[in-house]
mmCIF file of C-alpha atoms in Angstrom:
data_model
loop_
_atom_site.group_PDB
_atom_site.id
_atom_site.type_symbol
_atom_site.label_atom_id
_atom_site.label_comp_id
_atom_site.label_asym_id
_atom_site.label_seq_id
_atom_site.Cartn_x
_atom_site.Cartn_y
_atom_site.Cartn_z
ATOM 1 C CA UNK A 938 -12.369 -21.747 -19.396
ATOM 2 C CA UNK A 939 -13.272 -24.662 -19.477
ATOM 3 C CA UNK A 940 -9.576 -24.566 -20.829
ATOM 4 C CA UNK A 941 -8.543 -23.343 -17.620
ATOM 5 C CA UNK A 942 -10.047 -25.613 -15.471
ATOM 6 C CA UNK A 943 -9.176 -28.355 -16.804
ATOM 7 C CA UNK A 944 -5.531 -27.149 -16.598
ATOM 8 C CA UNK A 945 -6.327 -25.874 -13.116
ATOM 9 C CA UNK A 946 -7.336 -29.883 -12.627
ATOM 10 C CA UNK A 947 -4.364 -31.559 -14.240
ATOM 11 C CA UNK A 948 -2.634 -29.454 -12.244
ATOM 12 C CA UNK A 949 -3.853 -30.466 -8.873
ATOM 13 C CA UNK A 950 -4.071 -33.936 -9.861
ATOM 14 C CA UNK A 951 -0.460 -33.899 -10.762
ATOM 15 C CA UNK A 952 0.946 -32.450 -6.964
ATOM 16 C CA UNK A 953 -1.225 -34.826 -5.449
ATOM 17 C CA UNK A 954 0.262 -38.293 -6.900
ATOM 18 C CA UNK A 955 3.330 -36.755 -7.364
ATOM 19 C CA UNK A 956 3.697 -35.508 -3.344
ATOM 20 C CA UNK A 957 0.373 -36.763 -1.579
ATOM 21 C CA UNK A 958 -0.133 -32.785 -1.436
ATOM 22 C CA UNK A 959 -3.453 -32.286 1.597
ATOM 23 C CA UNK A 960 -6.491 -30.051 0.765
ATOM 24 C CA UNK A 961 -5.533 -26.851 0.970
ATOM 25 C CA UNK A 962 -2.012 -27.009 -0.312
ATOM 26 C CA UNK A 963 -3.560 -28.846 -4.161
ATOM 27 C CA UNK A 964 -5.711 -26.008 -3.483
ATOM 28 C CA UNK A 965 -3.892 -22.846 -3.351
ATOM 29 C CA UNK A 966 -1.624 -24.838 -6.209
ATOM 30 C CA UNK A 967 -4.544 -24.018 -8.336
ATOM 31 C CA UNK A 968 -5.774 -20.699 -7.236
ATOM 32 C CA UNK A 969 -2.180 -19.630 -8.006
ATOM 33 C CA UNK A 970 -2.234 -21.289 -11.541
ATOM 34 C CA UNK A 971 -6.057 -19.179 -11.795
ATOM 35 C CA UNK A 972 -4.375 -16.098 -10.356
ATOM 36 C CA UNK A 973 -1.520 -16.481 -13.119
ATOM 37 C CA UNK A 974 -3.969 -16.275 -15.936
ATOM 38 C CA UNK A 975 -5.326 -12.615 -15.225
ATOM 39 C CA UNK A 976 -3.796 -9.394 -16.053
ATOM 40 C CA UNK A 977 -5.058 -6.775 -14.209
ATOM 41 C CA UNK A 978 -8.327 -8.021 -12.268
ATOM 42 C CA UNK A 979 -8.976 -10.683 -9.743
ATOM 43 C CA UNK A 980 -11.764 -12.206 -8.317
ATOM 44 C CA UNK A 981 -12.502 -12.599 -4.953
ATOM 45 C CA UNK A 982 -12.863 -15.865 -4.429
ATOM 46 C CA UNK A 983 -8.892 -15.472 -5.741
ATOM 47 C CA UNK A 984 -7.593 -12.733 -3.246
ATOM 48 C CA UNK A 985 -9.439 -14.902 -0.484
ATOM 49 C CA UNK A 986 -6.648 -17.195 -1.302
ATOM 50 C CA UNK A 987 -4.064 -14.843 -2.101
ATOM 51 C CA UNK A 988 -4.524 -13.287 1.820
ATOM 52 C CA UNK A 989 -5.145 -16.252 3.489
ATOM 53 C CA UNK A 990 -2.330 -17.623 2.301
ATOM 54 C CA UNK A 991 0.134 -14.896 2.556
ATOM 55 C CA UNK A 992 3.740 -15.416 3.682
ATOM 56 C CA UNK A 993 4.475 -12.677 5.994
ATOM 57 C CA UNK A 994 8.470 -13.082 6.187
ATOM 58 C CA UNK A 995 7.910 -11.847 2.054
ATOM 59 C CA UNK A 996 9.813 -9.641 1.510
ATOM 60 C CA UNK A 997 13.605 -10.589 2.970
ATOM 61 C CA UNK A 998 15.538 -8.514 4.331
ATOM 62 C CA UNK A 999 18.368 -6.094 2.520
ATOM 63 C CA UNK A 1000 20.598 -3.707 2.536
ATOM 64 C CA UNK A 1001 18.253 -1.180 3.231
ATOM 65 C CA UNK A 1002 14.955 -2.620 5.350
ATOM 66 C CA UNK A 1003 14.140 -5.452 7.198
ATOM 67 C CA UNK A 1004 11.425 -6.237 6.096
ATOM 68 C CA UNK A 1005 11.158 -10.606 7.611
ATOM 69 C CA UNK A 1006 12.619 -8.937 11.229
ATOM 70 C CA UNK A 1007 9.890 -6.381 10.832
ATOM 71 C CA UNK A 1008 6.865 -9.534 9.439
ATOM 72 C CA UNK A 1009 8.431 -11.854 12.070
ATOM 73 C CA UNK A 1010 7.701 -9.092 14.698
ATOM 74 C CA UNK A 1011 11.383 -8.753 15.836
ATOM 75 C CA UNK A 1012 11.665 -4.640 15.773
ATOM 76 C CA UNK A 1013 8.547 -2.997 17.542
ATOM 77 C CA UNK A 1014 7.636 -5.855 19.798
ATOM 78 C CA UNK A 1015 3.663 -5.694 20.648
ATOM 79 C CA UNK A 1016 2.442 -3.269 18.881
ATOM 80 C CA UNK A 1017 1.834 -4.088 15.609
ATOM 81 C CA UNK A 1018 -2.359 -4.932 14.291
ATOM 82 C CA UNK A 1019 -3.132 -8.439 15.562
ATOM 83 C CA UNK A 1020 -5.855 -9.396 12.867
ATOM 84 C CA UNK A 1021 -8.111 -12.964 13.486
ATOM 85 C CA UNK A 1022 -8.867 -14.264 9.667
ATOM 86 C CA UNK A 1023 -11.675 -17.384 8.529
ATOM 87 C CA UNK A 1024 -11.526 -19.187 5.764
ATOM 88 C CA UNK A 1025 -13.928 -21.840 5.687
ATOM 89 C CA UNK A 1026 -13.406 -23.792 8.834
ATOM 90 C CA UNK A 1027 -9.657 -22.142 8.898
ATOM 91 C CA UNK A 1028 -8.578 -19.697 11.592
ATOM 92 C CA UNK A 1029 -5.365 -18.017 11.778
ATOM 93 C CA UNK A 1030 -4.145 -14.571 13.529
ATOM 94 C CA UNK A 1031 -1.877 -12.338 11.192
ATOM 95 C CA UNK A 1032 0.330 -9.019 11.976
ATOM 96 C CA UNK A 1033 0.229 -6.202 10.641
ATOM 97 C CA UNK A 1034 3.130 -4.499 10.809
ATOM 98 C CA UNK A 1035 2.036 -0.951 10.967
ATOM 99 C CA UNK A 1036 0.093 1.674 14.270
ATOM 100 C CA UNK A 1037 -3.055 2.090 13.619
ATOM 101 C CA UNK A 1038 -3.301 6.008 14.529
ATOM 102 C CA UNK A 1039 -7.022 6.627 13.036
ATOM 103 C CA UNK A 1040 -10.055 3.943 12.121
ATOM 104 C CA UNK A 1041 -12.236 5.600 10.074
ATOM 105 C CA UNK A 1042 -14.450 2.549 9.587
ATOM 106 C CA UNK A 1043 -15.224 2.609 13.309
ATOM 107 C CA UNK A 1044 -15.174 6.513 13.451
ATOM 108 C CA UNK A 1045 -15.803 7.828 10.745
ATOM 109 C CA UNK A 1046 -16.643 11.376 12.139
ATOM 110 C CA UNK A 1047 -13.048 11.715 12.697
ATOM 111 C CA UNK A 1048 -11.229 14.438 11.804
ATOM 112 C CA UNK A 1049 -7.630 15.626 11.147
ATOM 113 C CA UNK A 1050 -7.160 19.482 11.078
ATOM 114 C CA UNK A 1051 -3.801 21.012 9.267
ATOM 115 C CA UNK A 1052 -2.114 23.926 11.326
ATOM 116 C CA UNK A 1053 -1.274 26.235 8.738
ATOM 117 C CA UNK A 1054 -3.273 25.012 5.696
ATOM 118 C CA UNK A 1055 -1.495 28.617 3.894
ATOM 119 C CA UNK A 1056 2.183 27.727 3.875
ATOM 120 C CA UNK A 1057 4.175 24.572 3.937
ATOM 121 C CA UNK A 1058 7.876 24.659 5.551
ATOM 122 C CA UNK A 1059 10.990 22.932 4.376
ATOM 123 C CA UNK A 1060 12.379 20.470 6.327
ATOM 124 C CA UNK A 1061 15.976 18.493 6.003
ATOM 125 C CA UNK A 1062 17.609 16.801 8.119
ATOM 126 C CA UNK A 1063 20.865 18.324 9.987
ATOM 127 C CA UNK A 1064 23.845 18.586 8.282
ATOM 128 C CA UNK A 1065 25.389 16.170 10.647
ATOM 129 C CA UNK A 1066 22.715 13.400 9.372
ATOM 130 C CA UNK A 1067 22.936 14.117 6.284
ATOM 131 C CA UNK A 1068 26.625 13.826 6.840
ATOM 132 C CA UNK A 1069 26.493 10.355 7.946
ATOM 133 C CA UNK A 1070 23.636 9.557 5.762
ATOM 134 C CA UNK A 1071 25.607 10.068 2.826
ATOM 135 C CA UNK A 1072 26.943 6.417 2.523
ATOM 136 C CA UNK A 1073 23.709 5.082 2.656
ATOM 137 C CA UNK A 1074 22.245 7.435 -0.276
ATOM 138 C CA UNK A 1075 24.743 6.714 -2.997
ATOM 139 C CA UNK A 1076 24.324 2.427 -1.691
ATOM 140 C CA UNK A 1077 21.077 3.429 -2.411
ATOM 141 C CA UNK A 1078 20.926 5.394 -5.835
ATOM 142 C CA UNK A 1079 24.895 2.976 -6.585
ATOM 143 C CA UNK A 1080 22.330 0.319 -8.124
ATOM 144 C CA UNK A 1081 20.823 0.604 -11.730
ATOM 145 C CA UNK A 1082 17.279 -0.291 -11.274
ATOM 146 C CA UNK A 1083 16.639 1.683 -7.590
ATOM 147 C CA UNK A 1084 18.317 4.663 -9.514
ATOM 148 C CA UNK A 1085 16.095 4.367 -12.673
ATOM 149 C CA UNK A 1086 13.565 4.676 -10.350
ATOM 150 C CA UNK A 1087 14.543 7.405 -7.939
ATOM 151 C CA UNK A 1088 13.115 11.888 -8.616
ATOM 152 C CA UNK A 1089 13.972 14.159 -7.085
ATOM 153 C CA UNK A 1090 9.905 15.494 -6.175
ATOM 154 C CA UNK A 1091 8.393 17.342 -3.569
ATOM 155 C CA UNK A 1092 7.218 15.313 -0.886
ATOM 156 C CA UNK A 1093 4.555 15.877 1.493
ATOM 157 C CA UNK A 1094 5.384 15.373 4.995
ATOM 158 C CA UNK A 1095 3.880 14.965 8.556
ATOM 159 C CA UNK A 1096 6.117 16.557 11.444
ATOM 160 C CA UNK A 1097 3.576 15.920 14.003
ATOM 161 C CA UNK A 1098 -0.271 14.617 14.881
ATOM 162 C CA UNK A 1099 -2.202 14.842 17.886
ATOM 163 C CA UNK A 1100 -5.653 14.209 19.142
ATOM 164 C CA UNK A 1101 -7.791 17.206 20.536
ATOM 165 C CA UNK A 1102 -10.692 15.015 21.052
ATOM 166 C CA UNK A 1103 -12.344 11.382 20.947
ATOM 167 C CA UNK A 1104 -12.431 12.179 16.824
ATOM 168 C CA UNK A 1105 -10.268 15.794 16.481
ATOM 169 C CA UNK A 1106 -6.457 15.651 15.862
ATOM 170 C CA UNK A 1107 -4.172 18.197 14.551
ATOM 171 C CA UNK A 1108 -1.289 18.089 12.330
ATOM 172 C CA UNK A 1109 1.367 20.106 10.966
ATOM 173 C CA UNK A 1110 2.807 19.411 7.773
ATOM 174 C CA UNK A 1111 6.077 20.003 5.999
ATOM 175 C CA UNK A 1112 8.162 19.309 2.928
ATOM 176 C CA UNK A 1113 11.104 17.827 1.672
ATOM 177 C CA UNK A 1114 13.059 16.466 -1.378
ATOM 178 C CA UNK A 1115 12.755 12.701 -2.266
ATOM 179 C CA UNK A 1116 16.883 12.399 -1.885
ATOM 180 C CA UNK A 1117 16.690 12.811 2.165
ATOM 181 C CA UNK A 1118 13.370 10.669 2.431
ATOM 182 C CA UNK A 1119 15.666 8.154 1.057
ATOM 183 C CA UNK A 1120 17.917 9.037 2.988
ATOM 184 C CA UNK A 1121 15.753 8.500 6.011
ATOM 185 C CA UNK A 1122 12.836 6.761 5.581
ATOM 186 C CA UNK A 1123 14.100 4.275 3.367
ATOM 187 C CA UNK A 1124 17.409 3.441 3.936
ATOM 188 C CA UNK A 1125 17.058 3.162 7.490
ATOM 189 C CA UNK A 1126 18.879 0.040 8.536
ATOM 190 C CA UNK A 1127 22.106 0.863 6.483
ATOM 191 C CA UNK A 1128 24.421 1.214 8.643
ATOM 192 C CA UNK A 1129 25.593 4.919 9.610
ATOM 193 C CA UNK A 1130 28.840 6.437 8.763
ATOM 194 C CA UNK A 1131 30.902 6.384 11.509
ATOM 195 C CA UNK A 1132 29.769 4.341 13.912
ATOM 196 C CA UNK A 1133 29.793 0.595 14.532
ATOM 197 C CA UNK A 1134 26.453 -0.526 13.073
ATOM 198 C CA UNK A 1135 24.863 2.107 13.933
ATOM 199 C CA UNK A 1136 21.343 2.625 12.432
ATOM 200 C CA UNK A 1137 18.907 5.575 11.599
ATOM 201 C CA UNK A 1138 16.405 2.917 12.932
ATOM 202 C CA UNK A 1139 18.536 2.428 15.728
ATOM 203 C CA UNK A 1140 18.938 5.842 17.117
ATOM 204 C CA UNK A 1141 15.044 7.010 16.775
ATOM 205 C CA UNK A 1142 13.855 3.969 18.623
ATOM 206 C CA UNK A 1143 17.248 4.741 21.291
ATOM 207 C CA UNK A 1144 14.747 7.611 21.873
ATOM 208 C CA UNK A 1145 11.595 5.801 22.387
ATOM 209 C CA UNK A 1146 13.128 2.865 24.592
ATOM 210 C CA UNK A 1147 12.253 0.839 21.847
ATOM 211 C CA UNK A 1148 9.251 1.807 20.871
ATOM 212 C CA UNK A 1149 8.077 4.053 17.508
ATOM 213 C CA UNK A 1150 8.853 7.177 18.457
ATOM 214 C CA UNK A 1151 6.553 9.785 18.186
ATOM 215 C CA UNK A 1152 5.803 11.783 14.961
ATOM 216 C CA UNK A 1153 7.537 14.526 16.226
ATOM 217 C CA UNK A 1154 10.510 12.949 18.444
ATOM 218 C CA UNK A 1155 11.668 11.415 15.118
ATOM 219 C CA UNK A 1156 14.652 12.113 13.093
ATOM 220 C CA UNK A 1157 13.291 10.973 9.382
ATOM 221 C CA UNK A 1158 11.120 13.456 6.969
ATOM 222 C CA UNK A 1159 7.958 10.642 7.823
ATOM 223 C CA UNK A 1160 6.664 11.229 4.318
ATOM 224 C CA UNK A 1161 2.834 10.570 3.604
ATOM 225 C CA UNK A 1162 2.024 7.345 2.040
ATOM 226 C CA UNK A 1163 -1.040 6.633 0.091
ATOM 227 C CA UNK A 1164 -2.749 3.409 -1.303
ATOM 228 C CA UNK A 1165 -6.532 2.317 -2.487
ATOM 229 C CA UNK A 1166 -7.634 -1.188 -2.665
ATOM 230 C CA UNK A 1167 -9.242 -0.482 -6.514
ATOM 231 C CA UNK A 1168 -12.422 -2.772 -6.400
ATOM 232 C CA UNK A 1169 -15.340 -3.661 -9.350
ATOM 233 C CA UNK A 1170 -18.971 -4.711 -8.872
ATOM 234 C CA UNK A 1171 -19.702 -6.784 -12.375
ATOM 235 C CA UNK A 1172 -23.816 -6.720 -11.160
ATOM 236 C CA UNK A 1173 -24.443 -10.228 -11.035
ATOM 237 C CA UNK A 1174 -23.309 -14.106 -10.192
ATOM 238 C CA UNK A 1175 -22.472 -15.271 -7.271
ATOM 239 C CA UNK A 1176 -19.973 -12.806 -4.662
ATOM 240 C CA UNK A 1177 -16.460 -14.974 -4.818
ATOM 241 C CA UNK A 1178 -17.064 -13.667 -8.337
ATOM 242 C CA UNK A 1179 -18.733 -10.629 -8.817
ATOM 243 C CA UNK A 1180 -16.399 -8.549 -7.469
ATOM 244 C CA UNK A 1181 -12.789 -7.703 -8.896
ATOM 245 C CA UNK A 1182 -10.141 -7.070 -7.524
ATOM 246 C CA UNK A 1183 -7.016 -4.847 -9.541
ATOM 247 C CA UNK A 1184 -3.630 -6.667 -8.692
ATOM 248 C CA UNK A 1185 -0.784 -5.394 -10.268
ATOM 249 C CA UNK A 1186 3.093 -6.914 -10.142
ATOM 250 C CA UNK A 1187 4.990 -4.229 -8.961
ATOM 251 C CA UNK A 1188 8.713 -3.332 -11.252
ATOM 252 C CA UNK A 1189 11.713 -4.410 -9.828
ATOM 253 C CA UNK A 1190 13.850 -1.129 -8.471
ATOM 254 C CA UNK A 1191 11.009 0.151 -7.177
ATOM 255 C CA UNK A 1192 12.019 2.192 -3.984
ATOM 256 C CA UNK A 1193 9.897 -0.602 -1.494
ATOM 257 C CA UNK A 1194 7.590 -4.372 -2.399
ATOM 258 C CA UNK A 1195 9.730 -4.601 -5.705
ATOM 259 C CA UNK A 1196 8.115 -7.773 -7.109
ATOM 260 C CA UNK A 1197 5.175 -8.083 -5.087
ATOM 261 C CA UNK A 1198 1.406 -7.744 -5.870
ATOM 262 C CA UNK A 1199 0.884 -3.992 -5.685
ATOM 263 C CA UNK A 1200 -2.028 -1.627 -5.603
ATOM 264 C CA UNK A 1201 -2.309 2.367 -7.092
ATOM 265 C CA UNK A 1202 -0.198 3.632 -4.118
ATOM 266 C CA UNK A 1203 2.784 6.670 -3.737
ATOM 267 C CA UNK A 1204 3.601 9.146 -1.972
ATOM 268 C CA UNK A 1205 1.299 12.942 -1.340
ATOM 269 C CA UNK A 1206 2.583 15.679 -2.548
ATOM 270 C CA UNK A 1207 2.434 19.364 -1.762
ATOM 271 C CA UNK A 1208 -0.406 21.561 -2.959
ATOM 272 C CA UNK A 1209 -0.009 23.979 -5.664
ATOM 273 C CA UNK A 1210 0.981 26.972 -4.281
ATOM 274 C CA UNK A 1211 2.264 24.963 -1.818
ATOM 275 C CA UNK A 1212 -1.412 26.291 0.266
ATOM 276 C CA UNK A 1213 -4.362 23.632 1.211
ATOM 277 C CA UNK A 1214 -8.195 24.486 -0.365
ATOM 278 C CA UNK A 1215 -9.380 24.149 3.660
ATOM 279 C CA UNK A 1216 -7.606 23.117 6.197
ATOM 280 C CA UNK A 1217 -9.424 19.312 6.111
ATOM 281 C CA UNK A 1218 -7.012 16.851 5.656
ATOM 282 C CA UNK A 1219 -8.945 14.030 4.292
ATOM 283 C CA UNK A 1220 -10.291 16.127 1.744
ATOM 284 C CA UNK A 1221 -6.810 17.104 0.911
ATOM 285 C CA UNK A 1222 -5.789 13.063 0.444
ATOM 286 C CA UNK A 1223 -8.112 12.239 -1.219
ATOM 287 C CA UNK A 1224 -7.452 14.176 -3.642
ATOM 288 C CA UNK A 1225 -4.105 13.106 -3.456
ATOM 289 C CA UNK A 1226 -4.964 9.445 -3.854
ATOM 290 C CA UNK A 1227 -7.599 9.901 -6.842
ATOM 291 C CA UNK A 1228 -4.360 11.335 -8.517
ATOM 292 C CA UNK A 1229 -1.890 8.181 -7.571
ATOM 293 C CA UNK A 1230 -5.364 6.401 -8.981
ATOM 294 C CA UNK A 1231 -5.456 7.876 -12.253
ATOM 295 C CA UNK A 1232 -0.972 8.466 -13.184
ATOM 296 C CA UNK A 1233 -0.778 4.468 -12.229
ATOM 297 C CA UNK A 1234 -4.069 3.379 -13.733
ATOM 298 C CA UNK A 1235 -5.066 6.287 -16.376
ATOM 299 C CA UNK A 1236 -8.855 5.755 -15.112
ATOM 300 C CA UNK A 1237 -9.559 9.344 -15.902
ATOM 301 C CA UNK A 1238 -9.880 9.308 -19.523
ATOM 302 C CA UNK A 1239 -11.311 6.249 -19.315
ATOM 303 C CA UNK A 1240 -14.337 7.956 -17.096
ATOM 304 C CA UNK A 1241 -14.295 10.944 -19.739
ATOM 305 C CA UNK A 1242 -14.415 8.159 -22.761
ATOM 306 C CA UNK A 1243 -17.954 7.066 -20.681
ATOM 307 C CA UNK A 1244 -19.280 10.474 -19.753
ATOM 308 C CA UNK A 1245 -17.894 11.503 -16.431
ATOM 309 C CA UNK A 1246 -14.620 12.509 -15.207
ATOM 310 C CA UNK A 1247 -12.773 10.999 -11.724
ATOM 311 C CA UNK A 1248 -14.434 13.788 -9.404
ATOM 312 C CA UNK A 1249 -17.742 11.896 -9.553
ATOM 313 C CA UNK A 1250 -19.208 10.300 -6.851
ATOM 314 C CA UNK A 1251 -22.272 8.689 -8.704
ATOM 315 C CA UNK A 1252 -19.397 6.150 -10.302
ATOM 316 C CA UNK A 1253 -16.508 6.648 -8.022
ATOM 317 C CA UNK A 1254 -16.483 6.328 -4.571
ATOM 318 C CA UNK A 1255 -13.771 7.446 -2.518
ATOM 319 C CA UNK A 1256 -13.529 5.670 0.570
ATOM 320 C CA UNK A 1257 -10.767 6.382 3.984
ATOM 321 C CA UNK A 1258 -10.387 3.699 6.200
ATOM 322 C CA UNK A 1259 -7.284 4.048 7.931
ATOM 323 C CA UNK A 1260 -4.384 6.045 9.040
ATOM 324 C CA UNK A 1261 -1.517 4.209 10.262
ATOM 325 C CA UNK A 1262 2.110 4.817 10.594
ATOM 326 C CA UNK A 1263 4.377 1.642 8.051
ATOM 327 C CA UNK A 1264 7.452 -0.532 10.649
ATOM 328 C CA UNK A 1265 9.270 -0.664 7.785
ATOM 329 C CA UNK A 1266 10.038 2.282 6.903
ATOM 330 C CA UNK A 1267 9.880 3.944 10.055
ATOM 331 C CA UNK A 1268 6.587 4.966 11.220
ATOM 332 C CA UNK A 1269 5.587 6.855 8.236
ATOM 333 C CA UNK A 1270 2.060 7.670 8.183
ATOM 334 C CA UNK A 1271 0.351 5.884 5.399
ATOM 335 C CA UNK A 1272 -3.572 6.085 4.467
ATOM 336 C CA UNK A 1273 -5.720 3.677 2.972
ATOM 337 C CA UNK A 1274 -8.418 4.261 1.073
ATOM 338 C CA UNK A 1275 -11.124 1.454 -0.309
ATOM 339 C CA UNK A 1276 -12.012 3.489 -4.440
ATOM 340 C CA UNK A 1277 -15.020 1.269 -6.094
ATOM 341 C CA UNK A 1278 -16.078 1.811 -9.290
ATOM 342 C CA UNK A 1279 -18.077 0.270 -12.175
ATOM 343 C CA UNK A 1280 -16.929 -2.575 -14.077
ATOM 344 C CA UNK A 1281 -14.040 -2.718 -16.687
ATOM 345 C CA UNK A 1282 -13.004 -5.882 -17.834
ATOM 346 C CA UNK A 1283 -8.873 -6.738 -18.561
ATOM 347 C CA UNK A 1284 -8.988 -5.870 -22.667
ATOM 348 C CA UNK A 1285 -11.162 -2.679 -22.118
ATOM 349 C CA UNK A 1286 -8.858 -1.447 -19.316
ATOM 350 C CA UNK A 1287 -5.221 -2.518 -21.196
ATOM 351 C CA UNK A 1288 -5.374 0.811 -23.963
ATOM 352 C CA UNK A 1289 -5.787 3.182 -21.107
ATOM 353 C CA UNK A 1290 -3.294 1.466 -18.650
ATOM 354 C CA UNK A 1291 -0.288 1.470 -21.603
ATOM 355 C CA UNK A 1292 -1.396 5.691 -21.509
ATOM 356 C CA UNK A 1293 -1.525 6.490 -18.206
ATOM 357 C CA UNK A 1294 1.381 8.709 -16.631
ATOM 358 C CA UNK A 1295 2.812 5.808 -14.438
ATOM 359 C CA UNK A 1296 1.417 2.715 -15.169
ATOM 360 C CA UNK A 1297 4.154 0.949 -16.925
ATOM 361 C CA UNK A 1298 6.627 2.948 -14.747
ATOM 362 C CA UNK A 1299 5.126 1.511 -11.734
ATOM 363 C CA UNK A 1300 4.080 -2.173 -12.513
ATOM 364 C CA UNK A 1301 5.231 -5.184 -14.636
ATOM 365 C CA UNK A 1302 2.806 -5.770 -17.602
ATOM 366 C CA UNK A 1303 4.929 -8.782 -20.176
ATOM 367 C CA UNK A 1304 3.913 -11.590 -21.006
ATOM 368 C CA UNK A 1305 6.067 -13.327 -18.593
ATOM 369 C CA UNK A 1306 5.135 -11.337 -15.357
ATOM 370 C CA UNK A 1307 1.451 -12.060 -16.056
ATOM 371 C CA UNK A 1308 2.224 -15.414 -16.123
ATOM 372 C CA UNK A 1309 4.104 -16.127 -12.908
ATOM 373 C CA UNK A 1310 2.721 -16.087 -9.328
ATOM 374 C CA UNK A 1311 3.732 -13.252 -6.644
ATOM 375 C CA UNK A 1312 3.283 -12.424 -3.207
ATOM 376 C CA UNK A 1313 1.284 -10.007 -1.423
ATOM 377 C CA UNK A 1314 2.955 -6.840 -0.349
ATOM 378 C CA UNK A 1315 2.545 -6.424 3.311
ATOM 379 C CA UNK A 1316 1.079 -2.970 2.319
ATOM 380 C CA UNK A 1317 -1.566 -4.327 0.005
ATOM 381 C CA UNK A 1318 -2.576 -7.113 1.948
ATOM 382 C CA UNK A 1319 -2.919 -4.961 4.482
ATOM 383 C CA UNK A 1320 -5.422 -2.588 2.555
ATOM 384 C CA UNK A 1321 -7.143 -5.328 1.860
ATOM 385 C CA UNK A 1322 -7.975 -6.388 4.602
ATOM 386 C CA UNK A 1323 -8.936 -3.137 6.012
ATOM 387 C CA UNK A 1324 -11.318 -2.851 2.861
ATOM 388 C CA UNK A 1325 -13.043 -6.077 4.046
ATOM 389 C CA UNK A 1326 -13.588 -5.048 7.057
ATOM 390 C CA UNK A 1327 -15.468 -2.007 6.165
ATOM 391 C CA UNK A 1328 -17.859 -4.201 3.658
ATOM 392 C CA UNK A 1329 -18.125 -6.389 6.618
ATOM 393 C CA UNK A 1330 -18.926 -3.668 9.731
ATOM 394 C CA UNK A 1331 -22.554 -4.118 10.371
ATOM 395 C CA UNK A 1332 -22.002 -7.656 10.968
ATOM 396 C CA UNK A 1333 -19.967 -7.086 13.559
ATOM 397 C CA UNK A 1334 -17.670 -10.070 13.532
ATOM 398 C CA UNK A 1335 -14.622 -10.684 16.291
ATOM 399 C CA UNK A 1336 -12.870 -11.742 12.733
ATOM 400 C CA UNK A 1337 -12.643 -10.996 9.187
ATOM 401 C CA UNK A 1338 -14.342 -13.516 7.001
ATOM 402 C CA UNK A 1339 -12.439 -14.695 3.817
#
């Protein structure tokens, strides 16, 4: 730690001499150096700086999704979530590229029931749409990195979501192939066959007069995503150092947010036998979040070595934060969670991560990546803000305090 502090001070001093950087820029530079010294887990102090210095223009547009246009509010104007954030004496307002549907922090009693939990129909794009999106799918698969990360699994999708009362919703679920998710939600800004720069996003927006269309009106498959901030309590010390967060750089070629700091997240899969155990959607989403968490981190094996299981709520808390719709991928439903577990250090955790099902497929874990600065993905940034709001809910602040 002493060596790291000396090196951080040298870097900050060199920055001052070279360019007379402002205090905030020097602090960010020091924070980035400290972040580079972590392999898996970041102190709350580092996470605070990463969040407050976050550049919302990351990532840039690509051939398939107009990320920057969405981040800058040029698509779905006026429909994002504005979040005031205070760090020290500074305040910024961030615009999250999501529409909030259910806030479980404010209304934890909210319930989402599944229409026909005993049957999940298969859904595919209309034949005409399949033909028009074939060039988009081919262009996606022509990129070796994308092709390497593409598996044609069955994906759980949401066809409709309707409010039945103040805290009661019902949803219709379908299932589709991942390749049909690619040709709709993951390539929706790629020009379609037979039109001049016509895109699926444009066709969807035209149906809703430029706004995000209702799920039942959307042409997209609208897969269900799950994401969780993983936080641990070391048990002592100042809060800025006591609490640790899992962050890891995503592999190149991932469907979204390649090369950015991510957390445990993924697509929900249909249940075994295409039948749910109950009509409570959140019960199933919790189990899917735990599945993704285990597959990408290997925490289940670690828990068993300590004498407990992933389902043991004495040790592992899975807290629902929000159901949103993500603008980048055309309004797909995105569930945010907070996972709280006992503390584990980088060195002890490394072996379980290496043995996990998907950890190294999803995240980079090499010396260069571990010693490089990476921006937070928009998904992880939004999830972190919701997690902080959950922690601070009793304080009734008009902003999120970092």
